[in-house]
PDB file of C-alpha atoms in Angstrom:
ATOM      1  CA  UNK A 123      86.918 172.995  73.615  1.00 43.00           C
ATOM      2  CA  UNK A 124      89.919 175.074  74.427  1.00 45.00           C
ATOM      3  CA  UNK A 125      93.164 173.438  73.280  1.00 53.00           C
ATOM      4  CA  UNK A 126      96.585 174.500  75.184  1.00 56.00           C
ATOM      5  CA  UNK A 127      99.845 174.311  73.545  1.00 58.00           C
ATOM      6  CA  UNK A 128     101.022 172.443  76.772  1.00 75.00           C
ATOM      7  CA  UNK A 129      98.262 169.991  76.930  1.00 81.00           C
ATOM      8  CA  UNK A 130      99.149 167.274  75.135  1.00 84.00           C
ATOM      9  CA  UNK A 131     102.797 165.210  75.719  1.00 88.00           C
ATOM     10  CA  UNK A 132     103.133 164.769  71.661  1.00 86.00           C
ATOM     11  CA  UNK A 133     105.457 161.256  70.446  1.00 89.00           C
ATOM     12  CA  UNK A 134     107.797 161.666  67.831  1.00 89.00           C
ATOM     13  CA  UNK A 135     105.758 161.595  64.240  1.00 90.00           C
ATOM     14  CA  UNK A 136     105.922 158.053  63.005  1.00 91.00           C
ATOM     15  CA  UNK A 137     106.579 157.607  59.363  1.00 90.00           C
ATOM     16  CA  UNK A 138     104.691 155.212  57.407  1.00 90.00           C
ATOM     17  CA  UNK A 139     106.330 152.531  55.247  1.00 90.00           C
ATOM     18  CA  UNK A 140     103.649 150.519  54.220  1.00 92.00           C
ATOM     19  CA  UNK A 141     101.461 151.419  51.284  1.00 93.00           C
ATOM     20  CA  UNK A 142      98.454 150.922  50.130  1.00 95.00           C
ATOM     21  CA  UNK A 143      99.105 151.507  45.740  1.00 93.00           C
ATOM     22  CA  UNK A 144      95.195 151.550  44.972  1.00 94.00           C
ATOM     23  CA  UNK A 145      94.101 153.914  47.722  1.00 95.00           C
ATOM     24  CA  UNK A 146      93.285 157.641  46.545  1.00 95.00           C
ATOM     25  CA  UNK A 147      94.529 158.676  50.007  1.00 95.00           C
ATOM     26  CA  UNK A 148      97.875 157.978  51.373  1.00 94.00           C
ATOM     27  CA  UNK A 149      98.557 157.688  55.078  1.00 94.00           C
ATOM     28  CA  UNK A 150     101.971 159.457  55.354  1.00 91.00           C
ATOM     29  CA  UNK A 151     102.463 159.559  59.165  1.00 91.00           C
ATOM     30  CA  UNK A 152     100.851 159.730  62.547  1.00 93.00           C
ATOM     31  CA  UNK A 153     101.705 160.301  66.323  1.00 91.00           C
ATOM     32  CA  UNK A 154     100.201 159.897  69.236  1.00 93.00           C
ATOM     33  CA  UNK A 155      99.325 162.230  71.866  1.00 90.00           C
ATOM     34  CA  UNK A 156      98.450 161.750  75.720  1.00 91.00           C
ATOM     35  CA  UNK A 157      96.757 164.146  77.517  1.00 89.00           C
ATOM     36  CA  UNK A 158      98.823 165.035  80.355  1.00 88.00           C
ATOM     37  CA  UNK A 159      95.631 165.217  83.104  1.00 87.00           C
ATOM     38  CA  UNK A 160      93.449 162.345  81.944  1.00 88.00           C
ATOM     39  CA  UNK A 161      95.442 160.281  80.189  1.00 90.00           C
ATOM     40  CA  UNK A 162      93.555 160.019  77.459  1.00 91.00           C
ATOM     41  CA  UNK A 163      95.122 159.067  74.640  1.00 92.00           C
ATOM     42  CA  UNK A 164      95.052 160.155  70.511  1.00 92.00           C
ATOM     43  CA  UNK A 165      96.185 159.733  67.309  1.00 93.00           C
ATOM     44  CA  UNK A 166      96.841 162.695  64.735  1.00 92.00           C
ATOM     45  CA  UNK A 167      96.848 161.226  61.045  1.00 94.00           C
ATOM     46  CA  UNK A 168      98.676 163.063  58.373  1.00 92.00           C
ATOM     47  CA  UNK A 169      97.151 161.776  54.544  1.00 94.00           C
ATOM     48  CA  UNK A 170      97.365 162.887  51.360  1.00 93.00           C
ATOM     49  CA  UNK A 171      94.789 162.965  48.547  1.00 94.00           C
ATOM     50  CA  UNK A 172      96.511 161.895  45.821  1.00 93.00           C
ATOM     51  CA  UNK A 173      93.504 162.116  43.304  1.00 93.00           C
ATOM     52  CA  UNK A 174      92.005 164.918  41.188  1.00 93.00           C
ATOM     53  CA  UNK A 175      88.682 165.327  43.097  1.00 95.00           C
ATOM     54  CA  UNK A 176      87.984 166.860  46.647  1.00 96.00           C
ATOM     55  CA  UNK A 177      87.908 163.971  49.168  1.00 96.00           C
ATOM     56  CA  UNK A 178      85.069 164.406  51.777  1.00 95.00           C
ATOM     57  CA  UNK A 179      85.115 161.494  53.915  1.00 95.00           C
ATOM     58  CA  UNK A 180      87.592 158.871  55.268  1.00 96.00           C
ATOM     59  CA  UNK A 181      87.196 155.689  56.766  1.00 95.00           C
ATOM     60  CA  UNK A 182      90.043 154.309  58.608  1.00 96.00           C
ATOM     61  CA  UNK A 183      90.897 151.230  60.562  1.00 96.00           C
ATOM     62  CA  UNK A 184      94.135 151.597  63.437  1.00 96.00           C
ATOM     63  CA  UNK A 185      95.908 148.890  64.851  1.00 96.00           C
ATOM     64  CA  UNK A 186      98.165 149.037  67.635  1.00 95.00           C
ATOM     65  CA  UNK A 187     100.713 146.945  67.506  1.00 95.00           C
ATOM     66  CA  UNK A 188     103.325 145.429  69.769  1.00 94.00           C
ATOM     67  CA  UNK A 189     107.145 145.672  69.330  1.00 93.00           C
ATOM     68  CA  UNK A 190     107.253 142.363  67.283  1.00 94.00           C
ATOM     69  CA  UNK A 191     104.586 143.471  64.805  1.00 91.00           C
ATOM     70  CA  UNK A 192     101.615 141.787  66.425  1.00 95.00           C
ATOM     71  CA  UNK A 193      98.055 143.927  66.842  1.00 95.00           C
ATOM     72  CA  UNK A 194      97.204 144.971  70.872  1.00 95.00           C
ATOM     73  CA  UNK A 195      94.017 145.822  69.372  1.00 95.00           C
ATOM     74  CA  UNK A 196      92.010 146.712  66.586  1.00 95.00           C
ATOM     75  CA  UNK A 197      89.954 150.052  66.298  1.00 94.00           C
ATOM     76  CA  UNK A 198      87.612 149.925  63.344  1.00 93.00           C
ATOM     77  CA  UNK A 199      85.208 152.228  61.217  1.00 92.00           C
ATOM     78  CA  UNK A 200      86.749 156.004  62.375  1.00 93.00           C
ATOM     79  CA  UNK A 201      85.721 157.951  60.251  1.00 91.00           C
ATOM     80  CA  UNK A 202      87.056 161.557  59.310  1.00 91.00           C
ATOM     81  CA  UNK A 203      84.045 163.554  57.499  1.00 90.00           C
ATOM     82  CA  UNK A 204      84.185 166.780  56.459  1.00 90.00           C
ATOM     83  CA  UNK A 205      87.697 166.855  55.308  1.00 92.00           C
ATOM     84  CA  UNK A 206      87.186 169.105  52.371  1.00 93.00           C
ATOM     85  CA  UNK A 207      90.675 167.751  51.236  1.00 94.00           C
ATOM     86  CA  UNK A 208      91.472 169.554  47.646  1.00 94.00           C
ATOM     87  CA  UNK A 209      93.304 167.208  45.276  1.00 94.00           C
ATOM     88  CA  UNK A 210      96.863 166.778  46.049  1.00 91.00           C
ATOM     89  CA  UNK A 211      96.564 168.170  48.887  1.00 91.00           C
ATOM     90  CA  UNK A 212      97.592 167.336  52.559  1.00 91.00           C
ATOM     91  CA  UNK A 213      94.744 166.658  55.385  1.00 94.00           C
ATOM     92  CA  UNK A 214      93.714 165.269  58.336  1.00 92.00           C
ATOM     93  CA  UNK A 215      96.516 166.312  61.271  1.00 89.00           C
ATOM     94  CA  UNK A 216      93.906 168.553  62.417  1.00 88.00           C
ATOM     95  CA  UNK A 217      91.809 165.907  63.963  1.00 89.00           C
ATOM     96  CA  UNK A 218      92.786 164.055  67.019  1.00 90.00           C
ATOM     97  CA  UNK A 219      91.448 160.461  67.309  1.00 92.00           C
ATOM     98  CA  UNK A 220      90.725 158.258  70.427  1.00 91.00           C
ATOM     99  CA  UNK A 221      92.977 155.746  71.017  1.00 93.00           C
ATOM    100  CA  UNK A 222      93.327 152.697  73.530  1.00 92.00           C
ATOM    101  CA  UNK A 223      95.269 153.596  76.606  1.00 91.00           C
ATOM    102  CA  UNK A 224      97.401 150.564  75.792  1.00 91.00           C
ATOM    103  CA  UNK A 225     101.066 151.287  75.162  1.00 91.00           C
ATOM    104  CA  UNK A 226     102.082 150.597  71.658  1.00 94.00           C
ATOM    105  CA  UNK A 227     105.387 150.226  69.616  1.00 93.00           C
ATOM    106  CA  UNK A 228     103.575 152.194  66.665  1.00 93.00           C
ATOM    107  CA  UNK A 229     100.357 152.332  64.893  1.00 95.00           C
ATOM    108  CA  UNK A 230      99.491 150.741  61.521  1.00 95.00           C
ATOM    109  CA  UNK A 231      96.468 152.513  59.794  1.00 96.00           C
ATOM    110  CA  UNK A 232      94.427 151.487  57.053  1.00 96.00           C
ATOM    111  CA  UNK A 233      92.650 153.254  54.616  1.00 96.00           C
ATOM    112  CA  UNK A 234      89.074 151.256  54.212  1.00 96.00           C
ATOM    113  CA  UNK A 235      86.418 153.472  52.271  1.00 96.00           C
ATOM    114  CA  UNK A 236      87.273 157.307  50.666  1.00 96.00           C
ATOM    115  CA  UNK A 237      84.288 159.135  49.465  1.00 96.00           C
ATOM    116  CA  UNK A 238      84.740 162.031  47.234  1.00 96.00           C
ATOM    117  CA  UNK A 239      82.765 165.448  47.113  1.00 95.00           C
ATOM    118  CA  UNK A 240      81.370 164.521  43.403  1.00 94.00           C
ATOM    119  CA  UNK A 241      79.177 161.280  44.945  1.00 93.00           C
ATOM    120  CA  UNK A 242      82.250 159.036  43.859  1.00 94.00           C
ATOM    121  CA  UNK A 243      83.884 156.567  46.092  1.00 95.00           C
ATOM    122  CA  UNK A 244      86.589 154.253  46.860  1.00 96.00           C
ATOM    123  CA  UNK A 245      86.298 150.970  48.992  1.00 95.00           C
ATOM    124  CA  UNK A 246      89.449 148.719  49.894  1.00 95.00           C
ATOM    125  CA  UNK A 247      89.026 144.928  48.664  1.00 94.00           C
ATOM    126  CA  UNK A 248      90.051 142.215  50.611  1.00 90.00           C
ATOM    127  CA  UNK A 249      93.029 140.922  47.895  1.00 92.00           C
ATOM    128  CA  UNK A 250      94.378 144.745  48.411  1.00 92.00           C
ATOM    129  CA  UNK A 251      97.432 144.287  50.740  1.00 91.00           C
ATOM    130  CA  UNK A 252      99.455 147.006  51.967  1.00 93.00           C
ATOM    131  CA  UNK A 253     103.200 146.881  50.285  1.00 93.00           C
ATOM    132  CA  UNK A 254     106.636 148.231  51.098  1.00 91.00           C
ATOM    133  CA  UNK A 255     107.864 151.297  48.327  1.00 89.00           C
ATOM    134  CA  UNK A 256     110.228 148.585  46.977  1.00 90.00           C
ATOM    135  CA  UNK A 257     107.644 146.210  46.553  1.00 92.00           C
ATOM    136  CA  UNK A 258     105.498 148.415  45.216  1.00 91.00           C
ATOM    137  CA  UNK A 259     107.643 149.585  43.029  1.00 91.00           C
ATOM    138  CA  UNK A 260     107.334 153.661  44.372  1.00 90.00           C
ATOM    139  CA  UNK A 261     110.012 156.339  43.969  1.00 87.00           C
ATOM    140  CA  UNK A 262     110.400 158.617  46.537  1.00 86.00           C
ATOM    141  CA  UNK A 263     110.422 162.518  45.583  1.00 87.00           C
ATOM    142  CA  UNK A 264     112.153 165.382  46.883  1.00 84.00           C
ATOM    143  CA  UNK A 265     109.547 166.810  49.066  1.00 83.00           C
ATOM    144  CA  UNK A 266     109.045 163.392  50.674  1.00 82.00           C
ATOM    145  CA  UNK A 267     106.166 162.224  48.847  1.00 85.00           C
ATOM    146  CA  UNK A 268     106.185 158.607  47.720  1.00 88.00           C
ATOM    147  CA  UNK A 269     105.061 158.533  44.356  1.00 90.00           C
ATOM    148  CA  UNK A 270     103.798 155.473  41.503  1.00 90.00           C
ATOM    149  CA  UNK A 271     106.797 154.556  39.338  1.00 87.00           C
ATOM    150  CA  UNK A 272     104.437 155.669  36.125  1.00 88.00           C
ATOM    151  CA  UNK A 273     104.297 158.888  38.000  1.00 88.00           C
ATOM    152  CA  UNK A 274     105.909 161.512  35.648  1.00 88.00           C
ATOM    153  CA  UNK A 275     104.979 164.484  38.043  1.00 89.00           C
ATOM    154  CA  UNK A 276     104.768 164.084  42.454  1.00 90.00           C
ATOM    155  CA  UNK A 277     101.522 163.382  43.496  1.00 87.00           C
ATOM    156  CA  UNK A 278     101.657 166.527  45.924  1.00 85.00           C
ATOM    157  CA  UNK A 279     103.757 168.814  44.742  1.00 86.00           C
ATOM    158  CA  UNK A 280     103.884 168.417  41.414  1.00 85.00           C
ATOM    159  CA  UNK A 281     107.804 168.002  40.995  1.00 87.00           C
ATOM    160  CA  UNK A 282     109.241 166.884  37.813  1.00 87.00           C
ATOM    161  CA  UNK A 283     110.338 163.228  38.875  1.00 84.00           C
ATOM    162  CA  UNK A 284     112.596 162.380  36.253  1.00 78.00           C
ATOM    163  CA  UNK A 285     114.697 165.157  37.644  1.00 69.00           C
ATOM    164  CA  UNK A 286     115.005 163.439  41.213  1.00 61.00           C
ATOM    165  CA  UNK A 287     117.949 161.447  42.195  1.00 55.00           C
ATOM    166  CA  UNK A 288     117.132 157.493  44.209  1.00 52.00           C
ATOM    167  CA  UNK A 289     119.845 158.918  46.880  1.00 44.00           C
ATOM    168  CA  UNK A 290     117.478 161.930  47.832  1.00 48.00           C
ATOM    169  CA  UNK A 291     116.801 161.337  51.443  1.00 49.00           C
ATOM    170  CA  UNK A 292     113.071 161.064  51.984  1.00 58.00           C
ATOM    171  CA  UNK A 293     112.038 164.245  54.535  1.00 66.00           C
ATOM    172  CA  UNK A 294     108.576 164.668  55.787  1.00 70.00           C
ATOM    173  CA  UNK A 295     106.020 166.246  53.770  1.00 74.00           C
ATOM    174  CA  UNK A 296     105.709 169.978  55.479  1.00 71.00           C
ATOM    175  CA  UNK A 297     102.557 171.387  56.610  1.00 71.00           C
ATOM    176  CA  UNK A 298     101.558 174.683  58.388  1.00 67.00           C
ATOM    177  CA  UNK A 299     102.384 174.869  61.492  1.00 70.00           C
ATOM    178  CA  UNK A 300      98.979 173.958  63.485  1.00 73.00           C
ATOM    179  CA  UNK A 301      97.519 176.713  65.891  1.00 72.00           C
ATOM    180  CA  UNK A 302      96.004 174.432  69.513  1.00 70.00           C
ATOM    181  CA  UNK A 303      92.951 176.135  68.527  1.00 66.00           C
ATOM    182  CA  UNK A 304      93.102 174.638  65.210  1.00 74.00           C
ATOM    183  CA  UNK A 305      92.703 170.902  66.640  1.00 77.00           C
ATOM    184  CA  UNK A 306      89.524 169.311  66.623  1.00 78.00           C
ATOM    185  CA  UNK A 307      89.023 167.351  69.431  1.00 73.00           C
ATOM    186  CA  UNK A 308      85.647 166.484  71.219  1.00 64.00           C
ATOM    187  CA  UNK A 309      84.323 167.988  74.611  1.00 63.00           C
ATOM    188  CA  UNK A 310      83.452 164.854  75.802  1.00 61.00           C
ATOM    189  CA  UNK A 311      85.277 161.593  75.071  1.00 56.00           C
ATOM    190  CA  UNK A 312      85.021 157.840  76.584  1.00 51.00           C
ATOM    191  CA  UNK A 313      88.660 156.609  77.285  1.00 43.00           C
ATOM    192  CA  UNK A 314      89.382 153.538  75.659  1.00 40.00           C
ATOM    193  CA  UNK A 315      86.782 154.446  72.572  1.00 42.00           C
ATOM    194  CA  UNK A 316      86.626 155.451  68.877  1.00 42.00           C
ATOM    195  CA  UNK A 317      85.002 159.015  68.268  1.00 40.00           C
ATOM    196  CA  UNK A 318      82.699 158.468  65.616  1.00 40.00           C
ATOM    197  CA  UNK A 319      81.650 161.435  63.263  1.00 40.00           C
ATOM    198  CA  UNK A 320      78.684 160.098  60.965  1.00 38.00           C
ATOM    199  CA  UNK A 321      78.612 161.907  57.555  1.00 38.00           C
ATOM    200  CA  UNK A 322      74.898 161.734  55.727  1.00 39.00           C
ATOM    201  CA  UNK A 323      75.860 160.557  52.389  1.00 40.00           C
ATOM    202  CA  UNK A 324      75.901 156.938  52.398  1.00 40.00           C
ATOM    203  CA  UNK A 325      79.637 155.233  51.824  1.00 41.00           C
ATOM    204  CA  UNK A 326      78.716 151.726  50.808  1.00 41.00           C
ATOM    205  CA  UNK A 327      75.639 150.262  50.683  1.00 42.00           C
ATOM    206  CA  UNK A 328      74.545 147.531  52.968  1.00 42.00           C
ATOM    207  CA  UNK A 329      71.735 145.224  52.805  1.00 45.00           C
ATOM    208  CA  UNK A 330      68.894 145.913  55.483  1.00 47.00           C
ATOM    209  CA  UNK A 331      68.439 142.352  57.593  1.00 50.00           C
ATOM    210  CA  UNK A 332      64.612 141.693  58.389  1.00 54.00           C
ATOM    211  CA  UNK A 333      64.044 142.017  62.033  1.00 56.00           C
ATOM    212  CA  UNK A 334      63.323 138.687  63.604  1.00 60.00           C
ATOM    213  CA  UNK A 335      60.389 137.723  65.314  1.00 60.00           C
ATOM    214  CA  UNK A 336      60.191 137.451  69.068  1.00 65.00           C
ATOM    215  CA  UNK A 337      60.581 133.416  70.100  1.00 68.00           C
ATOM    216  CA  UNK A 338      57.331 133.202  72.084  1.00 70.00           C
ATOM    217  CA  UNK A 339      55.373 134.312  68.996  1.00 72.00           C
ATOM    218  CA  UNK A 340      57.455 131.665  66.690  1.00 75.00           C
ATOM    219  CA  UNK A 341      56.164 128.733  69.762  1.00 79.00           C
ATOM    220  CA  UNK A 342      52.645 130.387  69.830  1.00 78.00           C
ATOM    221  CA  UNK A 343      52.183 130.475  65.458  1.00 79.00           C
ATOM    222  CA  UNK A 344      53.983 126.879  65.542  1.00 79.00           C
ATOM    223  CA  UNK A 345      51.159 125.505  68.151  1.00 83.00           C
ATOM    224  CA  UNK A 346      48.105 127.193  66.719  1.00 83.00           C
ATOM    225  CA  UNK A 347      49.276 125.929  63.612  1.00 79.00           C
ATOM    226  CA  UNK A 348      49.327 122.249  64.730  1.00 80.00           C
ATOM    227  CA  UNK A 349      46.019 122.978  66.291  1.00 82.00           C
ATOM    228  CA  UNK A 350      44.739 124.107  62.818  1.00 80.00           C
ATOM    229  CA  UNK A 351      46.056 121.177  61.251  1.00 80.00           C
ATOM    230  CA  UNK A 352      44.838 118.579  63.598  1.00 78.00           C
ATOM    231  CA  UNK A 353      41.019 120.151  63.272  1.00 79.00           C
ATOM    232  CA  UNK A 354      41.404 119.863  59.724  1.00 78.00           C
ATOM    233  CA  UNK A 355      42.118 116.260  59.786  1.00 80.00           C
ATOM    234  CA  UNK A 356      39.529 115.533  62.441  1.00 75.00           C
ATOM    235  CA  UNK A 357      37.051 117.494  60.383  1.00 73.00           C
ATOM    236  CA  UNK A 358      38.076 115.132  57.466  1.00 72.00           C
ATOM    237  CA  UNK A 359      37.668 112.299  59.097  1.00 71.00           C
ATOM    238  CA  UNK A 360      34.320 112.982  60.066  1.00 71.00           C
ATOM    239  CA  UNK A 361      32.588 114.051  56.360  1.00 73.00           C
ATOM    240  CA  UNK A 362      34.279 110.523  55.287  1.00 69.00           C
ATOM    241  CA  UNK A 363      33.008 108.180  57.917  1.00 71.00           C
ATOM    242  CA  UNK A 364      28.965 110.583  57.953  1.00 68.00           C
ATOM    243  CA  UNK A 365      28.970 110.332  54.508  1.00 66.00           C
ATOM    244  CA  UNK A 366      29.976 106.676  53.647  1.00 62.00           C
TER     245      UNK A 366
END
């Protein structure tokens, strides 16, 4: 699909202070975008892999949430495969995401499942909240990068952070600028819908349910059964009283 550099009415990037500390992959910011002839809304994600191996696949969950902090709605399981991310590395913007058509105070995103190139990967657990930097105990560095406080180097570009003063003023993280034909967004989309992209290595396993049998075969089984048993007992009945 051909991508305009008019096409989209772009919000201002929203910066991201929540954290999640055990997540290889760090949501840094996101905007949305409307298309200015459908309507249609998206979401571009900026993340960055903040491990040593090549993240493949990401599983997010997006909230949209009202000016008081409450969630409009809930878009689950959008998943970003193929992202080829290199370690410490930024990824991710290039996408554009289906959103509701809802207007939102911001977006909160959540980083669920991260699968690596090497087979490896990382699922979030339900005690894993998402924290503030202070709470978390995170040091900003000079490129804008929140990094671990046992961090001796920045997680993305490798800055010496004993050298970095707290009253740096955290910038955005740069990036290239994006060509439009760069963007990846699908030639068909459903408003109001998450694009899904399915990836063939399995994520996380899930236990396969047993299909359940229809209910006029569970009536029919439960009747002939009853049947059966009633013969049995007449047939019983019978050898006792012909042979006494």
């Amino acid at each position: 699909m051909v991508v305009s550099a008019n096409r989209f009415l772009a919000e201002e990037i929203q910066l991201h202070k929540l954290l999640q500390p055990e997540c290889p992959a760090l949501v840094y910011c996101s905007r949305r975008c409307t298309e200015t002839e459908t309507g249609a809304v998206f979401a571009q994600v900026r993340m960055v892999n903040r491990s040593d191996r090549t993240v493949s696949t990401v599983i997010l969950q997006i909230e949209g949430l009202r000016p008081d902090g409450s969630a409009l709605y809930t878009l689950q399981d959008i998943i970003l495969a193929d992202c080829n991310a290199a370690p410490h590395s930024l990824f991710g913007e290039e996408r554009m995401l289906v959103l509701q058509r809802e207007a939102v105070a911001s977006l909160r995103i959540t980083v669920e499942r991260v699968a690596f190139s090497d087979g490896t990967s990382w699922r979030r657990l339900p005690e894993q909240k998402l924290l503030t930097a202070e709470q978390a105990g995170w040091k900003a560095c000079a490129c804008g990068m929140p990094n671990p406080a046992e961090n001796t180097v920045c997680d993305l570009c490798g800055a010496d952070l004993a050298e970095i003063e707290e009253t740096v003023v955290t910038p955005l993280p740069k990036t290239e600028e994006l060509k439009p034909e760069e963007i990846r967004i699908p030639d068909e989309y459903p408003p109001a819908q998450v694009i899904r992209e399915y990836y063939p290595v399995t994520v996380y396993e899930t236990e396969e349910e047993e299909p359940e049998a229809p209910k006029w075969l569970i009536i029919l089984l439960s009747i002939l059964g009853s049947l059966a048993l009633a013969a049995a007992i007449g047939f019983f009945v019978y050898c006792l009283v012909y042979f006494m």
